[in-house]
Amino acid sequence: MRRLLNTLYVTQPDVYLSLDGDNIVLLKEQEKVARYPLHNLESIVAFGYTGASPGLMGYCAERDISITFMTMSGRFLARVIGQSKGNVVLRKKQYLLSENDDLSAKIARNFIVGKIYNHKWMIERMTRDNPLRIDVAQFKEISQHLSAIILDVRICEDLERLRGLEGQAAVSYNKVFDQMILQQNEDFYFRGRSRRPPLDNVNAMLSYAYTLLAKDTAAALEAVGLDAYVGFLHRDRPGRASLALDMMEELRGIYADKFVLSLINKRIVKKEDFFKKENGAVLMTDEARKTFLNAWQSKKQEKITHPYLGEKIAWGLVPHAQALLLARHLRNDLDEYPPFLWK
């Protein structure tokens, strides 16, 4: 199993990334503001990109340390990675399957089964732990509805119908998401998903979490030799890591949504951590982003027992484990891709 190393998040704007020996040096207005050894890093994520030296990018590419550049609001800009891993046979199999809608549906439906199952588990856990603070009858009704959709998804062989079933499940799940926010309800509420731009505090954090999760998932897929840009559920689109979006579906709720809910319910974030722009977009402050990223890194270090592998691993290694299982399926070592079913 891959060892979970650290990710360096550079959240200060106008910082230049340079190389000094085996260290990354952060420069702001030609002055050194920080220095970190590179030997225990697996990735670098820079927000508010100013620049990076060719020496640093070459050093990182040779040692499989990815460098991802984001805007200050968390929008993806670019990613520098080293030589592609894996053999050409694996990728050719991936491309071949992705061109066939029927075969793509058989893989994609397991991503969706994982997503809906994990949403159902979150609803059941909320019903058990907080029966006096939620509408239990509504939660039970939606849980049963999700169970019925899972049965339909398991036998679905059509991509369009599969997308429709996933959409039905998402609508049901979103109906009770607001009730999972147990604290600070005046300032944190969910009336529906808004993306570009996020229009409230909760959507601002969800978008940020999904961006980070997509980055981690894309890196995991590339590490096992798959092409993160060729998906089965999300079809090809220039610049979109479609396979990463496919695989992260099953982790959206149990990883990203649950993480955002914990920040709110534990009062780690407050209304002062957000501001609204003239166009209505809601963004996190610089300090809030630092708090968010520190908590995200801590979450990645937490240990769990993988439900399929039976091994104890860190949460941050789950995308790597799932990428490995997908590669095994494409090599015909597994009859099906086993989704991450958490409980």
mmCIF file of C-alpha atoms in Angstrom, residues 31-195:
data_model
loop_
_atom_site.group_PDB
_atom_site.id
_atom_site.type_symbol
_atom_site.label_atom_id
_atom_site.label_comp_id
_atom_site.label_asym_id
_atom_site.label_seq_id
_atom_site.Cartn_x
_atom_site.Cartn_y
_atom_site.Cartn_z
ATOM 1 C CA GLU A 31 12.343 37.555 0.664
ATOM 2 C CA LYS A 32 12.350 34.009 2.031
ATOM 3 C CA VAL A 33 9.144 33.348 4.003
ATOM 4 C CA ALA A 34 9.368 29.567 4.483
ATOM 5 C CA ARG A 35 11.488 26.516 3.711
ATOM 6 C CA TYR A 36 10.419 22.851 3.738
ATOM 7 C CA PRO A 37 12.220 19.584 2.938
ATOM 8 C CA LEU A 38 10.848 17.853 -0.143
ATOM 9 C CA HIS A 39 11.683 14.277 0.806
ATOM 10 C CA ASN A 40 8.491 13.800 2.868
ATOM 11 C CA LEU A 41 6.107 15.515 0.437
ATOM 12 C CA GLU A 42 3.871 13.790 -2.114
ATOM 13 C CA SER A 43 2.262 16.930 -3.506
ATOM 14 C CA ILE A 44 2.276 20.734 -3.424
ATOM 15 C CA VAL A 45 -0.865 22.823 -3.877
ATOM 16 C CA ALA A 46 -0.396 26.558 -4.471
ATOM 17 C CA PHE A 47 -3.265 29.045 -4.264
ATOM 18 C CA GLY A 48 -2.951 32.451 -5.910
ATOM 19 C CA TYR A 49 -0.233 31.277 -8.283
ATOM 20 C CA THR A 50 2.688 33.627 -8.907
ATOM 21 C CA GLY A 51 5.251 31.213 -10.276
ATOM 22 C CA ALA A 52 7.503 28.216 -9.737
ATOM 23 C CA SER A 53 11.075 27.731 -10.848
ATOM 24 C CA PRO A 54 11.854 25.248 -13.639
ATOM 25 C CA GLY A 55 14.366 23.653 -11.271
ATOM 26 C CA LEU A 56 11.676 22.937 -8.683
ATOM 27 C CA MET A 57 9.235 21.592 -11.266
ATOM 28 C CA GLY A 58 11.902 19.314 -12.737
ATOM 29 C CA TYR A 59 12.971 18.067 -9.301
ATOM 30 C CA CYS A 60 9.374 17.306 -8.331
ATOM 31 C CA ALA A 61 8.548 15.634 -11.663
ATOM 32 C CA GLU A 62 11.488 13.261 -11.298
ATOM 33 C CA ARG A 63 10.404 12.293 -7.765
ATOM 34 C CA ASP A 64 6.647 11.961 -8.368
ATOM 35 C CA ILE A 65 5.759 15.077 -6.356
ATOM 36 C CA SER A 66 2.848 16.742 -8.101
ATOM 37 C CA ILE A 67 2.456 20.544 -8.127
ATOM 38 C CA THR A 68 -1.105 21.854 -8.480
ATOM 39 C CA PHE A 69 -1.925 25.516 -9.088
ATOM 40 C CA MET A 70 -5.253 26.995 -7.971
ATOM 41 C CA THR A 71 -6.835 30.413 -7.852
ATOM 42 C CA MET A 72 -7.392 31.893 -4.394
ATOM 43 C CA SER A 73 -11.045 30.821 -4.618
ATOM 44 C CA GLY A 74 -10.029 27.191 -5.210
ATOM 45 C CA ARG A 75 -10.558 26.933 -8.981
ATOM 46 C CA PHE A 76 -8.142 24.531 -10.650
ATOM 47 C CA LEU A 77 -5.565 26.081 -13.011
ATOM 48 C CA ALA A 78 -2.896 23.501 -13.839
ATOM 49 C CA ARG A 79 -0.990 20.502 -12.544
ATOM 50 C CA VAL A 80 2.633 19.506 -13.069
ATOM 51 C CA ILE A 81 3.326 15.774 -12.860
ATOM 52 C CA GLY A 82 6.154 13.488 -13.880
ATOM 53 C CA GLN A 83 6.261 10.651 -16.368
ATOM 54 C CA SER A 84 3.065 8.609 -16.692
ATOM 55 C CA LYS A 85 3.115 5.378 -14.707
ATOM 56 C CA GLY A 86 1.880 1.951 -15.681
ATOM 57 C CA ASN A 87 2.028 0.006 -18.906
ATOM 58 C CA VAL A 88 0.343 0.999 -22.128
ATOM 59 C CA VAL A 89 -1.855 -2.112 -22.079
ATOM 60 C CA LEU A 90 -3.773 -0.858 -19.038
ATOM 61 C CA ARG A 91 -4.514 2.513 -20.589
ATOM 62 C CA LYS A 92 -5.469 0.995 -23.927
ATOM 63 C CA LYS A 93 -7.980 -1.197 -22.071
ATOM 64 C CA GLN A 94 -9.329 1.887 -20.303
ATOM 65 C CA TYR A 95 -9.736 3.752 -23.614
ATOM 66 C CA LEU A 96 -11.365 0.738 -25.265
ATOM 67 C CA LEU A 97 -13.963 0.336 -22.512
ATOM 68 C CA SER A 98 -14.686 4.064 -22.362
ATOM 69 C CA GLU A 99 -15.658 4.033 -26.058
ATOM 70 C CA ASN A 100 -18.353 1.414 -25.388
ATOM 71 C CA ASP A 101 -21.410 2.833 -23.589
ATOM 72 C CA ASP A 102 -22.656 -0.568 -22.407
ATOM 73 C CA LEU A 103 -19.321 -1.587 -20.896
ATOM 74 C CA SER A 104 -18.858 1.894 -19.426
ATOM 75 C CA ALA A 105 -22.247 1.625 -17.714
ATOM 76 C CA LYS A 106 -21.272 -1.629 -16.001
ATOM 77 C CA ILE A 107 -18.302 0.133 -14.379
ATOM 78 C CA ALA A 108 -20.018 3.472 -13.788
ATOM 79 C CA ARG A 109 -22.964 1.921 -11.955
ATOM 80 C CA ASN A 110 -20.652 0.712 -9.186
ATOM 81 C CA PHE A 111 -19.436 4.278 -8.623
ATOM 82 C CA ILE A 112 -23.068 5.333 -8.247
ATOM 83 C CA VAL A 113 -23.938 2.398 -5.985
ATOM 84 C CA GLY A 114 -21.123 3.515 -3.690
ATOM 85 C CA LYS A 115 -22.313 7.113 -3.720
ATOM 86 C CA ILE A 116 -25.962 6.336 -2.938
ATOM 87 C CA TYR A 117 -25.088 3.682 -0.344
ATOM 88 C CA ASN A 118 -22.838 6.107 1.516
ATOM 89 C CA HIS A 119 -25.505 8.833 1.382
ATOM 90 C CA LYS A 120 -27.996 6.345 2.807
ATOM 91 C CA TRP A 121 -25.532 5.452 5.573
ATOM 92 C CA MET A 122 -25.135 9.142 6.491
ATOM 93 C CA ILE A 123 -28.920 9.503 6.701
ATOM 94 C CA GLU A 124 -29.253 6.367 8.832
ATOM 95 C CA ARG A 125 -26.463 7.497 11.157
ATOM 96 C CA MET A 126 -28.107 10.906 11.574
ATOM 97 C CA THR A 127 -31.447 9.224 12.352
ATOM 98 C CA ARG A 128 -29.814 7.069 15.011
ATOM 99 C CA ASP A 129 -27.679 9.755 16.638
ATOM 100 C CA ASN A 130 -29.979 12.803 16.501
ATOM 101 C CA PRO A 131 -33.614 11.611 16.480
ATOM 102 C CA LEU A 132 -34.848 14.644 18.445
ATOM 103 C CA ARG A 133 -33.257 17.207 16.117
ATOM 104 C CA ILE A 134 -34.421 15.980 12.722
ATOM 105 C CA ASP A 135 -37.589 14.862 10.966
ATOM 106 C CA VAL A 136 -37.139 11.124 11.512
ATOM 107 C CA ALA A 137 -40.085 10.154 9.308
ATOM 108 C CA GLN A 138 -38.673 12.104 6.357
ATOM 109 C CA PHE A 139 -35.195 10.644 6.877
ATOM 110 C CA LYS A 140 -36.607 7.104 6.985
ATOM 111 C CA GLU A 141 -38.665 7.690 3.851
ATOM 112 C CA ILE A 142 -35.660 8.992 1.923
ATOM 113 C CA SER A 143 -33.463 6.161 3.186
ATOM 114 C CA GLN A 144 -35.974 3.649 1.814
ATOM 115 C CA HIS A 145 -36.139 5.556 -1.470
ATOM 116 C CA LEU A 146 -32.337 5.404 -1.786
ATOM 117 C CA SER A 147 -32.408 1.651 -1.119
ATOM 118 C CA ALA A 148 -34.866 1.210 -3.978
ATOM 119 C CA ILE A 149 -32.709 3.306 -6.316
ATOM 120 C CA ILE A 150 -29.638 1.230 -5.453
ATOM 121 C CA LEU A 151 -31.459 -1.906 -6.626
ATOM 122 C CA ASP A 152 -32.286 -0.210 -9.938
ATOM 123 C CA VAL A 153 -28.713 1.036 -10.358
ATOM 124 C CA ARG A 154 -27.261 -2.448 -9.790
ATOM 125 C CA ILE A 155 -29.011 -3.792 -12.899
ATOM 126 C CA CYS A 156 -28.851 -0.648 -15.038
ATOM 127 C CA GLU A 157 -26.956 -1.073 -18.311
ATOM 128 C CA ASP A 158 -27.715 2.299 -19.884
ATOM 129 C CA LEU A 159 -25.601 5.371 -19.144
ATOM 130 C CA GLU A 160 -28.405 7.885 -19.626
ATOM 131 C CA ARG A 161 -30.744 5.996 -17.314
ATOM 132 C CA LEU A 162 -27.912 5.622 -14.832
ATOM 133 C CA ARG A 163 -27.413 9.385 -14.794
ATOM 134 C CA GLY A 164 -31.132 9.816 -14.265
ATOM 135 C CA LEU A 165 -31.141 7.454 -11.285
ATOM 136 C CA GLU A 166 -28.144 9.245 -9.804
ATOM 137 C CA GLY A 167 -29.978 12.541 -10.213
ATOM 138 C CA GLN A 168 -33.074 11.178 -8.424
ATOM 139 C CA ALA A 169 -30.922 10.007 -5.519
ATOM 140 C CA ALA A 170 -29.151 13.374 -5.308
ATOM 141 C CA VAL A 171 -32.458 15.253 -5.146
ATOM 142 C CA SER A 172 -33.658 13.042 -2.277
ATOM 143 C CA TYR A 173 -30.391 13.352 -0.362
ATOM 144 C CA ASN A 174 -30.323 17.138 -0.772
ATOM 145 C CA LYS A 175 -33.804 17.402 0.735
ATOM 146 C CA VAL A 176 -32.450 16.459 4.169
ATOM 147 C CA PHE A 177 -28.925 17.832 3.936
ATOM 148 C CA ASP A 178 -29.929 21.081 5.631
ATOM 149 C CA GLN A 179 -31.206 19.149 8.662
ATOM 150 C CA MET A 180 -27.749 17.600 9.104
ATOM 151 C CA ILE A 181 -26.484 21.090 9.955
ATOM 152 C CA LEU A 182 -27.047 21.004 13.709
ATOM 153 C CA GLN A 183 -25.305 24.224 14.743
ATOM 154 C CA GLN A 184 -25.146 27.859 13.577
ATOM 155 C CA ASN A 185 -28.291 27.433 11.473
ATOM 156 C CA GLU A 186 -28.780 31.161 10.933
ATOM 157 C CA ASP A 187 -25.441 31.449 9.177
ATOM 158 C CA PHE A 188 -25.061 27.964 7.676
ATOM 159 C CA TYR A 189 -27.917 26.518 5.660
ATOM 160 C CA PHE A 190 -28.395 24.490 2.487
ATOM 161 C CA ARG A 191 -31.178 25.408 0.063
ATOM 162 C CA GLY A 192 -29.674 23.605 -2.917
ATOM 163 C CA ARG A 193 -26.381 23.161 -4.698
ATOM 164 C CA SER A 194 -24.846 26.290 -6.263
ATOM 165 C CA ARG A 195 -21.484 25.892 -7.973
#
